[in-house]
XYZ file of C-alpha atoms in Angstrom:
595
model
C -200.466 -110.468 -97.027
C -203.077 -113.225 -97.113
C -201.826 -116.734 -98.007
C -204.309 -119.127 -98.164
C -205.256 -120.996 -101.308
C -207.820 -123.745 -102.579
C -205.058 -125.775 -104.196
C -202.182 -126.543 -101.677
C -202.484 -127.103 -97.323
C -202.386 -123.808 -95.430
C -198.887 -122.281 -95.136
C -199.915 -120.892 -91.676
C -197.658 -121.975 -89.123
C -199.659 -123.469 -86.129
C -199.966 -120.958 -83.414
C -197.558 -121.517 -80.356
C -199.908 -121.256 -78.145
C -203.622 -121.623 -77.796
C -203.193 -118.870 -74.490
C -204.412 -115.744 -76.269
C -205.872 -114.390 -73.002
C -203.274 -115.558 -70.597
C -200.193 -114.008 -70.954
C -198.198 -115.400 -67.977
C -198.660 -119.003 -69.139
C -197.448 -118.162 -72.725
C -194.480 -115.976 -71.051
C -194.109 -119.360 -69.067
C -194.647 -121.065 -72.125
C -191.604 -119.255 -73.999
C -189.569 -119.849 -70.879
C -189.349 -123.491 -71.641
C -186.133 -125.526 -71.121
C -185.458 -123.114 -68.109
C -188.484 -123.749 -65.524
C -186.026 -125.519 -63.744
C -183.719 -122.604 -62.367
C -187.258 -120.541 -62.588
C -188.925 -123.146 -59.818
C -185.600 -122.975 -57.756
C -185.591 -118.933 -57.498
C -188.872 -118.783 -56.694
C -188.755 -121.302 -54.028
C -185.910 -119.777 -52.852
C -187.402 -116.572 -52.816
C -190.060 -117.946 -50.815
C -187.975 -119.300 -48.106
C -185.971 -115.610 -48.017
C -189.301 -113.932 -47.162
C -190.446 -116.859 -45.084
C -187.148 -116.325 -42.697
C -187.479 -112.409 -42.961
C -190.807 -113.003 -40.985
C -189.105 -114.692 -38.085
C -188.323 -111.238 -36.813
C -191.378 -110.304 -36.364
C -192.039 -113.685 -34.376
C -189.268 -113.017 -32.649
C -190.183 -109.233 -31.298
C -193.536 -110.407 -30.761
C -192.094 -112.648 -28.242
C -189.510 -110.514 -26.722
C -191.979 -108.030 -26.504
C -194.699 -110.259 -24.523
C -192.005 -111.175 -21.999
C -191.088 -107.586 -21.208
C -194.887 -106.475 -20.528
C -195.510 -110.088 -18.289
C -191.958 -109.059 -16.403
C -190.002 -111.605 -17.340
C -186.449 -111.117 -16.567
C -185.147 -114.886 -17.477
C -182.166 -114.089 -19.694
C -182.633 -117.236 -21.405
C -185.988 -116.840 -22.179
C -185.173 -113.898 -24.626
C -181.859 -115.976 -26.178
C -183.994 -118.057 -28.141
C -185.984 -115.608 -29.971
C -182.690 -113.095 -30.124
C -180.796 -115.890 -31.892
C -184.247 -116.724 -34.349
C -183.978 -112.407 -34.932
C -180.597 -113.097 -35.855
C -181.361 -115.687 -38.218
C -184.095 -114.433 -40.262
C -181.737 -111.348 -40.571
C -178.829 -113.017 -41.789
C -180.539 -115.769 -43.969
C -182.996 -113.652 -45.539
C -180.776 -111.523 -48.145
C -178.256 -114.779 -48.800
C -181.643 -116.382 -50.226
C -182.737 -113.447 -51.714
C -179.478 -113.286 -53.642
C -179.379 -116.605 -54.413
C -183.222 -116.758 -55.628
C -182.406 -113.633 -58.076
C -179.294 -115.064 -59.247
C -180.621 -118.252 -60.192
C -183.723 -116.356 -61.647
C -181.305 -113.951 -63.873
C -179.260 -116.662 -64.910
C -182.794 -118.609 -66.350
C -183.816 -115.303 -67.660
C -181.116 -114.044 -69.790
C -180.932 -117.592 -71.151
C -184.328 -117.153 -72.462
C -183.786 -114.025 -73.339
C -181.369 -115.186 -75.806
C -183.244 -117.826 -76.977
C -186.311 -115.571 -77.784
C -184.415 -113.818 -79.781
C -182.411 -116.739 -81.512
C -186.338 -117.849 -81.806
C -187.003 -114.486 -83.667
C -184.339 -114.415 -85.837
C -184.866 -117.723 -87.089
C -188.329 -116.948 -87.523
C -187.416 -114.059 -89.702
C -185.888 -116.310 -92.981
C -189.089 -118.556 -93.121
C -191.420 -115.502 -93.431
C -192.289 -114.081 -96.802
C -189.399 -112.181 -97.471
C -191.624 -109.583 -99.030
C -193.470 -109.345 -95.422
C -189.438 -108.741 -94.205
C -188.866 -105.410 -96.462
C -192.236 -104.249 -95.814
C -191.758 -104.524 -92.142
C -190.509 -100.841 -90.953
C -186.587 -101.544 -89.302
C -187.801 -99.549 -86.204
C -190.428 -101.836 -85.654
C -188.160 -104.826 -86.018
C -185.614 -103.171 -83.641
C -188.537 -102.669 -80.874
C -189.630 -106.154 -80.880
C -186.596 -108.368 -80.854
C -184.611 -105.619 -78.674
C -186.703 -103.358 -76.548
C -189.660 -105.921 -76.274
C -187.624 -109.060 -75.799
C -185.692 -107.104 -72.996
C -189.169 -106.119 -71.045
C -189.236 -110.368 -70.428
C -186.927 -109.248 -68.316
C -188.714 -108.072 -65.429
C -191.463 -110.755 -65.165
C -189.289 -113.496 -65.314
C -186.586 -112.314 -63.382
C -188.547 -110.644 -60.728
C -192.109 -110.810 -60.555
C -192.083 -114.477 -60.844
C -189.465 -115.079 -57.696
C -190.282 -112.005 -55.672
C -193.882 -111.268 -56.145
C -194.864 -114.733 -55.342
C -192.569 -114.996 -51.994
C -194.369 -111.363 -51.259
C -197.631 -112.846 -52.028
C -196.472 -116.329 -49.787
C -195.325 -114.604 -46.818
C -198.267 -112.369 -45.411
C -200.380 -115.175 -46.511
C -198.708 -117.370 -43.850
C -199.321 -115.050 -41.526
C -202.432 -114.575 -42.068
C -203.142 -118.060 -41.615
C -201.022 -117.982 -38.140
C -203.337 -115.216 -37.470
C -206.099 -117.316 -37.971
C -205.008 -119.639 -35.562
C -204.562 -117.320 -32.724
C -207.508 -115.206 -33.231
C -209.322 -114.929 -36.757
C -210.819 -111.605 -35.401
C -207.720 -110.289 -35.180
C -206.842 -111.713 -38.211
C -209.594 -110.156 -40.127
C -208.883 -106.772 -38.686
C -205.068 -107.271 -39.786
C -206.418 -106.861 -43.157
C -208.605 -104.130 -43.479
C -206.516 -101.541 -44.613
C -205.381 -103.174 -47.550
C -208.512 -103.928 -49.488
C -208.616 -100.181 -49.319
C -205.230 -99.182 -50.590
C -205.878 -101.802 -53.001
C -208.923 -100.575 -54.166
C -207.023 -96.961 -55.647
C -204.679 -99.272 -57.451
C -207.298 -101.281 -58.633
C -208.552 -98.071 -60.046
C -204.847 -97.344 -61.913
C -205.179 -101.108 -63.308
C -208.477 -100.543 -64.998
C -207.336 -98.919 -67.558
C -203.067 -99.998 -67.629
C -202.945 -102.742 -70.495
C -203.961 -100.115 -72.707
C -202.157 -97.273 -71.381
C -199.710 -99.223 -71.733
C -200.104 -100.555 -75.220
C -200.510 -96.682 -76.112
C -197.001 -96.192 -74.812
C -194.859 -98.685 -77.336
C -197.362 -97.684 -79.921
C -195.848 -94.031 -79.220
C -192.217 -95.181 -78.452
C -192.014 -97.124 -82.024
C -193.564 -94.163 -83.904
C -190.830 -92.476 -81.900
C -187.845 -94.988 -83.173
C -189.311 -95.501 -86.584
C -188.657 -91.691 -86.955
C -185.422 -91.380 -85.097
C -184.516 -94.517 -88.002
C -185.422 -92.489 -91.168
C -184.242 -89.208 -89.712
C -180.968 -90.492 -89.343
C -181.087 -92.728 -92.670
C -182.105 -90.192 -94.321
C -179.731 -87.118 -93.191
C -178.135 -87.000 -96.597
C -181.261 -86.176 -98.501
C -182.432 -83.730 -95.797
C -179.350 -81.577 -95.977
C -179.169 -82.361 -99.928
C -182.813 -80.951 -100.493
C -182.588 -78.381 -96.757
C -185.348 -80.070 -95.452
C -183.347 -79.817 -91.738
C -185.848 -78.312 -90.551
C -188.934 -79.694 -91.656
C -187.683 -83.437 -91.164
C -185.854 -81.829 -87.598
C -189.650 -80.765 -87.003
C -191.049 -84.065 -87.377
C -188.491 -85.362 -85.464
C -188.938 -83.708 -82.614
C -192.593 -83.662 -82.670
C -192.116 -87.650 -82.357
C -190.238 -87.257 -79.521
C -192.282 -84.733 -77.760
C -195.072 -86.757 -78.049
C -193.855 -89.914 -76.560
C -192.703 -87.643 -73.301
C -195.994 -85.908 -73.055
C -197.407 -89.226 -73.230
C -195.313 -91.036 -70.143
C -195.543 -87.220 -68.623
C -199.702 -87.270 -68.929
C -199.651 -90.799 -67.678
C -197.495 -90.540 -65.086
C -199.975 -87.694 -64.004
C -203.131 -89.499 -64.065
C -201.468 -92.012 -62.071
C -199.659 -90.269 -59.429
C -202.316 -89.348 -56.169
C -203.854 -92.708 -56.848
C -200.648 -94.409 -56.151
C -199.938 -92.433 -53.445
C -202.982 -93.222 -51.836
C -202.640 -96.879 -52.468
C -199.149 -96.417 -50.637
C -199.927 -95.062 -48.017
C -203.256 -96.254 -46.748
C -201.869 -100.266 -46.974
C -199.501 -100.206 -44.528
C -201.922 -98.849 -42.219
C -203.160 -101.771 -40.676
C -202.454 -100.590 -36.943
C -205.195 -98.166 -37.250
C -207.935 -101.146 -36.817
C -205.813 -103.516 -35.003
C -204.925 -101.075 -32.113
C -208.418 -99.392 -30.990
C -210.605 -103.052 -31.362
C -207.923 -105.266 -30.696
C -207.608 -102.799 -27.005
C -211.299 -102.953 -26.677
C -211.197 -106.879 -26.830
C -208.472 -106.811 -24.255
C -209.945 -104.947 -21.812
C -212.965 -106.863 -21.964
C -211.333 -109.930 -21.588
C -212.116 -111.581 -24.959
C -208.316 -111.285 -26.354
C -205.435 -112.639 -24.721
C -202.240 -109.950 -24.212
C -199.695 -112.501 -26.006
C -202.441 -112.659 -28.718
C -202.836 -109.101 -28.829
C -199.608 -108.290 -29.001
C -198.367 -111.102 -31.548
C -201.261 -109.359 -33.921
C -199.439 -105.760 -33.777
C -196.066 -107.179 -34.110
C -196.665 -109.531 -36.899
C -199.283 -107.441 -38.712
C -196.703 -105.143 -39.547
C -195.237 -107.746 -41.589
C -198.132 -108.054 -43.773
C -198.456 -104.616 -45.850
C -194.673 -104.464 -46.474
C -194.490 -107.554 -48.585
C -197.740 -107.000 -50.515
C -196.546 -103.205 -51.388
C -193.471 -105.029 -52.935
C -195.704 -107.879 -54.764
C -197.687 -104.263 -56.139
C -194.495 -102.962 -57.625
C -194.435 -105.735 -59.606
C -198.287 -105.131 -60.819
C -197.430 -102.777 -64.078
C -194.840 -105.689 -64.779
C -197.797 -108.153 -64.985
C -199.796 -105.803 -66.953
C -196.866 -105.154 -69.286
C -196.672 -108.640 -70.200
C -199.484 -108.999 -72.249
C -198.163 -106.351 -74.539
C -194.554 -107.876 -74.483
C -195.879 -111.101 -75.667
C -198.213 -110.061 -77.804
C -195.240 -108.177 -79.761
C -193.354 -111.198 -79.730
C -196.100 -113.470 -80.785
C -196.823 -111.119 -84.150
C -193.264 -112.753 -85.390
C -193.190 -116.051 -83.828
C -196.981 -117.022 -84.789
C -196.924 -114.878 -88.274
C -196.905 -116.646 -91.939
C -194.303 -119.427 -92.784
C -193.322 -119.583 -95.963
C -193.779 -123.394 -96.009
C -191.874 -125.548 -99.443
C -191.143 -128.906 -99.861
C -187.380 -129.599 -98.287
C -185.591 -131.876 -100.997
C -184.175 -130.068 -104.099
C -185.818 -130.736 -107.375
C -184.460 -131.189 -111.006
C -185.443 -128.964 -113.371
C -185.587 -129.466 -116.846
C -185.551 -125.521 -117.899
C -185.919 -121.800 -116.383
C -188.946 -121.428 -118.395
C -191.998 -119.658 -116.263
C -195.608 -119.823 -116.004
C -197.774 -117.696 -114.566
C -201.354 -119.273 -114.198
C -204.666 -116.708 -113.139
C -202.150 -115.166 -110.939
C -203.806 -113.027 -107.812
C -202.936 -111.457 -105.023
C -203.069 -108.991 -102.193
C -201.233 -106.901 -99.903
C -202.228 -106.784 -95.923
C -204.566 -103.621 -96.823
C -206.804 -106.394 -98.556
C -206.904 -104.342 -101.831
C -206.081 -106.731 -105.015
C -202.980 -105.796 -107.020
C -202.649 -108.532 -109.023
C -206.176 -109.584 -110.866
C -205.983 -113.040 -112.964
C -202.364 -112.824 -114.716
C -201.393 -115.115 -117.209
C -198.130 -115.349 -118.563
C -195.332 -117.447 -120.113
C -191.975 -116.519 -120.209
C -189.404 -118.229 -122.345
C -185.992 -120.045 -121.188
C -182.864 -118.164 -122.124
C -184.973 -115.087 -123.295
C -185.442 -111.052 -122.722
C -188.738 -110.085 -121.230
C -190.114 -106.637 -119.936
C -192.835 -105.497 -117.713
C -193.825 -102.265 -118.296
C -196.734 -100.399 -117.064
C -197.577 -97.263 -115.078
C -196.266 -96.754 -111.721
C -198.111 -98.613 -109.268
C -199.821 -100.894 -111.898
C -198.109 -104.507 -110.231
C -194.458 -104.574 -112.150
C -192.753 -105.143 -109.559
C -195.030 -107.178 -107.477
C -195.024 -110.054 -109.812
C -191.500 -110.084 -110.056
C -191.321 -110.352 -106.445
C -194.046 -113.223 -106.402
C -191.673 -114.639 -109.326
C -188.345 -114.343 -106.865
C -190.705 -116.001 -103.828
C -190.732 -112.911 -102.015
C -194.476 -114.010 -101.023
C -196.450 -117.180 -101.889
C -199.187 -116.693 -104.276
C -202.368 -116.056 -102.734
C -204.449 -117.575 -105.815
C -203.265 -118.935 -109.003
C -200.025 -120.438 -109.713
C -196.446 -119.824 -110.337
C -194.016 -122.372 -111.779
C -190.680 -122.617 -112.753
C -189.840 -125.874 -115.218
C -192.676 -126.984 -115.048
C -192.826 -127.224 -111.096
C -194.760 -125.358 -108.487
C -192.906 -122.915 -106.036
C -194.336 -124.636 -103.499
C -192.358 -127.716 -104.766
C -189.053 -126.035 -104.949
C -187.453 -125.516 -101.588
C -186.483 -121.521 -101.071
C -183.093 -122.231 -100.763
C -182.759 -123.459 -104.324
C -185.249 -121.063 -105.402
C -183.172 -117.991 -104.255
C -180.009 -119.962 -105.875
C -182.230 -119.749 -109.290
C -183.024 -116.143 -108.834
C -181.039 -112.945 -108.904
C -183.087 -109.949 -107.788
C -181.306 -106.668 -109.052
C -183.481 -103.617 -107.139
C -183.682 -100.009 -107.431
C -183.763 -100.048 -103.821
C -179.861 -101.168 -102.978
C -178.871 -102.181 -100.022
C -174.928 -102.615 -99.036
C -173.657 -103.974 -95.788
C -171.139 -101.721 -93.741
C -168.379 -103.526 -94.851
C -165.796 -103.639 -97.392
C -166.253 -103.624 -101.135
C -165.181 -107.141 -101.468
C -167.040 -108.447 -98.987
C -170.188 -107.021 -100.527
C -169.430 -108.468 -103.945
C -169.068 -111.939 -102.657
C -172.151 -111.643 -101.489
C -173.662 -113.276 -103.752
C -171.524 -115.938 -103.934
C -169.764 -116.945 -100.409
C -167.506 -119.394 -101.672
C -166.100 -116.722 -104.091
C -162.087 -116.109 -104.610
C -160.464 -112.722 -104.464
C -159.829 -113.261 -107.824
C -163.064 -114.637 -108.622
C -164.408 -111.138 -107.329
C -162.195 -109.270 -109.174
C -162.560 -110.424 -111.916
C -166.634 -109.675 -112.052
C -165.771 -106.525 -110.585
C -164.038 -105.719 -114.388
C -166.736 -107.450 -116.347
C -169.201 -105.246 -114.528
C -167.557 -102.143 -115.042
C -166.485 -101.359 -111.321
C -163.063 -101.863 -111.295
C -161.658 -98.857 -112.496
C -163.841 -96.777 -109.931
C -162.884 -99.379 -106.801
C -158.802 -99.262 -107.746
C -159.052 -95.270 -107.266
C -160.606 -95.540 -104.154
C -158.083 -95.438 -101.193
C -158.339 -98.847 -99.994
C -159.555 -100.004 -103.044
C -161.159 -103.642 -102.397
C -160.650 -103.134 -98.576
C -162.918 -99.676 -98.583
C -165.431 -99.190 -95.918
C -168.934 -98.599 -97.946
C -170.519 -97.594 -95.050
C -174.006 -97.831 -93.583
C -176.280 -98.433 -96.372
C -173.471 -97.806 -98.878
C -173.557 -94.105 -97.692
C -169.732 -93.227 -98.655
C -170.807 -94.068 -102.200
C -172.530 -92.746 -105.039
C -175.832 -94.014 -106.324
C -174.539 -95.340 -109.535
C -171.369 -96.652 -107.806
C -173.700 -98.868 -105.064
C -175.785 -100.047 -108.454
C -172.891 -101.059 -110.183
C -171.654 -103.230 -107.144
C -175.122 -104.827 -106.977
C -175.062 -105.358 -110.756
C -171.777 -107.270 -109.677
C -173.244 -109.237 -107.309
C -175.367 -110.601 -109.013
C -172.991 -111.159 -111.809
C -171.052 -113.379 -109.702
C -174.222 -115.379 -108.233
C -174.601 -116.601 -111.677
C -178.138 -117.457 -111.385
C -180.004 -118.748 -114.179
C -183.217 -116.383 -113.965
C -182.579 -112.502 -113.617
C -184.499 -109.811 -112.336
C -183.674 -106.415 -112.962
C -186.064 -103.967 -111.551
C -185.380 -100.771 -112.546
C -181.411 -101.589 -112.337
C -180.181 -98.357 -114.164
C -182.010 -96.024 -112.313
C -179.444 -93.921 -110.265
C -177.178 -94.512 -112.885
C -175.598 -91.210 -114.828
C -175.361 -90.889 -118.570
C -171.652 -90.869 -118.609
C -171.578 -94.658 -116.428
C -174.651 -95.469 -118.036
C -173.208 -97.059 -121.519
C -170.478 -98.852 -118.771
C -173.306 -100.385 -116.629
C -175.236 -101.349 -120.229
C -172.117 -103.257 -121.383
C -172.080 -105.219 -117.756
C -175.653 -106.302 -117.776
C -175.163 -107.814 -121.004
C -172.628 -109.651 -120.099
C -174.898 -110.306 -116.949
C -177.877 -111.589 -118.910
C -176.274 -113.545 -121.435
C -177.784 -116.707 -121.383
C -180.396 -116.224 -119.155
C -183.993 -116.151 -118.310
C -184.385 -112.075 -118.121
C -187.278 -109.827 -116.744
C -186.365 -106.290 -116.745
C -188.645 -103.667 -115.099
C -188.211 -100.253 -116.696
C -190.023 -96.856 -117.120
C -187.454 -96.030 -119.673
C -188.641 -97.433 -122.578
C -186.205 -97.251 -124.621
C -184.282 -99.638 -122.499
C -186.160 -102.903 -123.202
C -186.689 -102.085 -127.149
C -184.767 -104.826 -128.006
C -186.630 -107.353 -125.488
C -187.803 -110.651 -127.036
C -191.620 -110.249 -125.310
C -192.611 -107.273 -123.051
C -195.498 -107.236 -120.746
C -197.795 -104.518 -120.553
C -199.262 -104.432 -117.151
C -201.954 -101.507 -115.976
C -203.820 -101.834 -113.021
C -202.699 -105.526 -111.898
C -203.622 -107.079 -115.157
C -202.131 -107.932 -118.251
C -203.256 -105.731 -120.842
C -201.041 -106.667 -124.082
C -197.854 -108.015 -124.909
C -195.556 -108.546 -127.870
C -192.034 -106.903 -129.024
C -191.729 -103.442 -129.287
C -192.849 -102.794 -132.659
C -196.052 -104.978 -132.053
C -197.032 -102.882 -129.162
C -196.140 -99.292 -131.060
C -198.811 -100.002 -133.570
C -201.167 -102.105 -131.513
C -201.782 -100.582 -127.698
C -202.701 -97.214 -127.488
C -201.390 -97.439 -124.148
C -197.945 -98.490 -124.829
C -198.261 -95.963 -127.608
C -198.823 -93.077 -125.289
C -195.810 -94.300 -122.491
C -193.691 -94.616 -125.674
C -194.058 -90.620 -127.155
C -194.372 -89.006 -123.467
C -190.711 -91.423 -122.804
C -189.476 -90.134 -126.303
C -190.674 -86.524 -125.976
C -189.662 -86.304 -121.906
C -185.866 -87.498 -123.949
C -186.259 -84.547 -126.353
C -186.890 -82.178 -123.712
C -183.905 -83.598 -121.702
């Protein structure tokens, strides 16, 4: 949703980084506190590929002495003990580099997650339950492990690979920059078909997680949803859709992979290739007398070094192109909207609440809410009521601070909601919602919910005022039952009445109860009734309801149609005064008589 407003500083949080473009410095950038260990593995890398050339110096040697016919044993000891020195060295750094960089890079792993999930509580909650699970999941799991690679990896290892046939180069410069020069010229070419792969690979690539979270955004509600599907036997259109997800992200890599395949294959294979040009012209120069043997040779030996490393350093080139999506996921969290409120607790002289030429939009940029003005009474019974989709709910959840008001104003006692920290504004709030949502955990557990500090007794207790007791003591393990994911061993009216419960035993001074009987059945309905007026005695009320004859007895009710407040007034007011509230009222009476 959009935040800013004329009236208060820009809840934006500042953006992390100012590196849009450059991904590597903002993946450096989130690696801070552990460039340290980073620096050491990479220098360490270095010197592993640095002593894996002295082989190749070695040989080159060796290999020089035996054409000159030199058979001085002790000539060749030197350079067979340097052999055996780059061999042994050269994995004992390489371990060590990638074991310093893993240990850096799962500790910043962690913390860009610990980052995320603290991120998560200071964004508009609303933004939260909006936000599909499976594209939660993707991000601060899948995404946050893809770091992974870059960090661990192409940081150490692609810049020793880079390092390495860069120093020879130069050594080849030395000797003979001809030679040098031809050393090379098999590479630009090999390069140039993965050059042709990298054109388009950021967005391939960005195409991919787009597919793979469709993919686990579908695999979420399949699964979430199984109970419904076999309820209604949808299997097999929901198994359909499923599957067609899941197709689709194979075909995908499987198309990909495709396009990608003889262009990487000629990349690999024409690199390494460099004795193709440094054989024929380096022979010519030798006959001719402008190229010295030991040269000549030194060149063959040690430009065999040079494709190998650079080959590995191109593994590591869909890593680097990766990044930018990786961060860029991350960064949606990390740099989105901060729900930003003053930190010290306030005093407030009532629960009374004013709404002041309230607006507001959703993310789509459409306005739901156009210039709502309201007051509602300390200590008394209100209703919104409206057709579906006409903003009901959405004030209630500007009301509860799900979002900050884009326009307008919202105040509780007399004070702003930007001046009341969210902590004690969720204290002063209870939010009962159609939508229920239990942990996977016992009963008792999910009643103290809303209050942590809560006794046993405390719980029971609220668990008989709210109707739930009788129902829990029959169940096997009756406070100590399992609910299951979601609530999903259950019923619908069973999970509302444990809601209705916990928010009983919050005890918050301002209620919301959005549709809070609705999966409730007419035999448990008169039970839950009794609980929520025990619930709402007291207290600042707004109760959501398409059932009418729920909220007859409100003290104000709030006719709302198309994000604007059309009427209000009690019950009888509204029968003989709104023609709309009229009409709601006979199709809610007649839909009871059919019933």
């Amino acid at each position: 949703a959009r935040y800013g407003s004329s009236r208060v500083p820009s809840r934006q949080s500042p953006p992390l980084s100012d590196l849009k473009n450059n991904y590597m410095k903002r993946l450096w950038q989130l690696a801070e506190g552990e460039h340290k260990g980073l620096k050491l593995s990479i220098f360490l890398a270095v010197i592993g590929v640095l002593l894996g050339m002295l082989p190749y110096f070695g040989v080159s040697k060796i290999v020089y002495g035996l054409f000159v016919g030199n058979k001085d044993f002790s000539f060749y000891l030197p350079w067979c003990f340097l052999i055996l020195i780059g061999y042994c060295l050269k994995p004992i750094f390489y371990a060590k580099a990638l074991a310093e960089s893993h240990k850096a890079t799962f500790s910043v792993l962690r913390n860009v997650r610990i980052m995320l999930l603290e991120k998560l509580p200071k964004m508009p909650l609303g933004t939260i339950i909006d936000t599909h699970s499976g594209d939660l999941k993707t991000t601060i799991v899948d995404q946050v492990e893809k770091m992974e690679r870059p960090l661990a990896h192409l940081l150490p290892e692609m810049t020793a690979n880079i390092l390495g046939p860069v120093s020879i180069f130069i050594y080849l410069l030395i000797l003979d920059w001809r030679m040098a020069l031809l050393s090379l010229v098999s590479i630009p070419v090999g390069m140039f078909f993965m050059s042709l792969i990298m054109k388009g690979y950021a967005e391939d690539y960005s195409k991919s997680v787009a597919t793979n979270t469709e993919m686990n955004k579908t695999i979420v509600e399949y699964v979430g949803g199984i109970e419904v599907i076999k309820t209604f036997n949808q299997g097999e259109k929901s198994y359909g859709k499923f599957t067609d997800k899941v197709i689709a992200n194979a075909s995908f890599y499987y198309h990909w992979m495709k396009k990608c395949q003889m262009l990487v294959s000629l990349s690999k294979n024409i690199s390494p290739t460099t004795l193709i040009t440094v054989l024929p012209v380096g022979w010519i120069m030798f006959i001719n007398g402008s190229l010295e043997m030991s040269t000549f040779i030194t060149t063959i030996i040690l430009s065999l070094g040079i494709a190998g490393p650079l080959l590995a350093a191109i593994n590591f080139v869909d890593a680097l192109a990766q990044t930018g999506t990786t961060v860029g996921r991350i960064d949606e969290i990390l740099n989105g909207t901060e729900q930003v409120h003053r930190r010290e607790r306030v005093h407030l002289k009532n629960h009374d609440i004013a709404i002041k030429n309230l607006h507001f939009s959703y993310e789509s940029g459409e306005e739901v809410i156009k210039g709502i003005d309201m007051v509602i009474q300390e200590q008394s019974l209100n209703a919104f009521v409206g057709p579906s989709g006409s903003g009901k709910s959405t004030i209630a959840k500007l009301i509860a601070g799900f979002w900050d008001v884009e326009q307008g104003e919202i105040s509780i006692g007399g004070i702003n909601l930007f001046n009341i920290p969210l902590e004690q504004l969720y204290d002063l709030v209870a939010f009962v919602s159609q939508d229920i949502f239990l942990f996977n955990d016992t009963i008792m557990e999910n009643i103290r919910m809303g209050k942590p500090s809560a006794s046993d007794e405390e719980v029971i207790e609220i668990a008989k005022a709210s109707g739930c007791h009788d129902f829990i003591m029959s169940l096997e393990h009756g406070y100590q039952t399992k609910v299951g994911s979601g609530g999903n061993h259950l019923s619908g009216g069973e999970k509302q009445r444990i809601t209705i419960a916990r928010a009983m035993i919050k005890d918050a001074p301002i209620i919301i109860l959005d549709e809070a009987t609705a999966y409730i059945d007419p035999e448990n309905e008169q039970v839950l009734q009794k609980a929520i007026n025990k619930l709402i005695q007291g207290k600042t009320i707004i109760m959501i309801a398409h059932r009418l004859s729920t909220i007859t007895n409100a003290d104000q009710i709030y006719l709302i149609d198309h994000g604007k407040l059309v009427a209000s007034g009690n019950h009888e007011e509204l029968l003989k005064e709104n023609k709309l509230y009229q009409a709601m009222w006979e199709a809610h009476i007649g839909g009871k008589e059919v019933a």
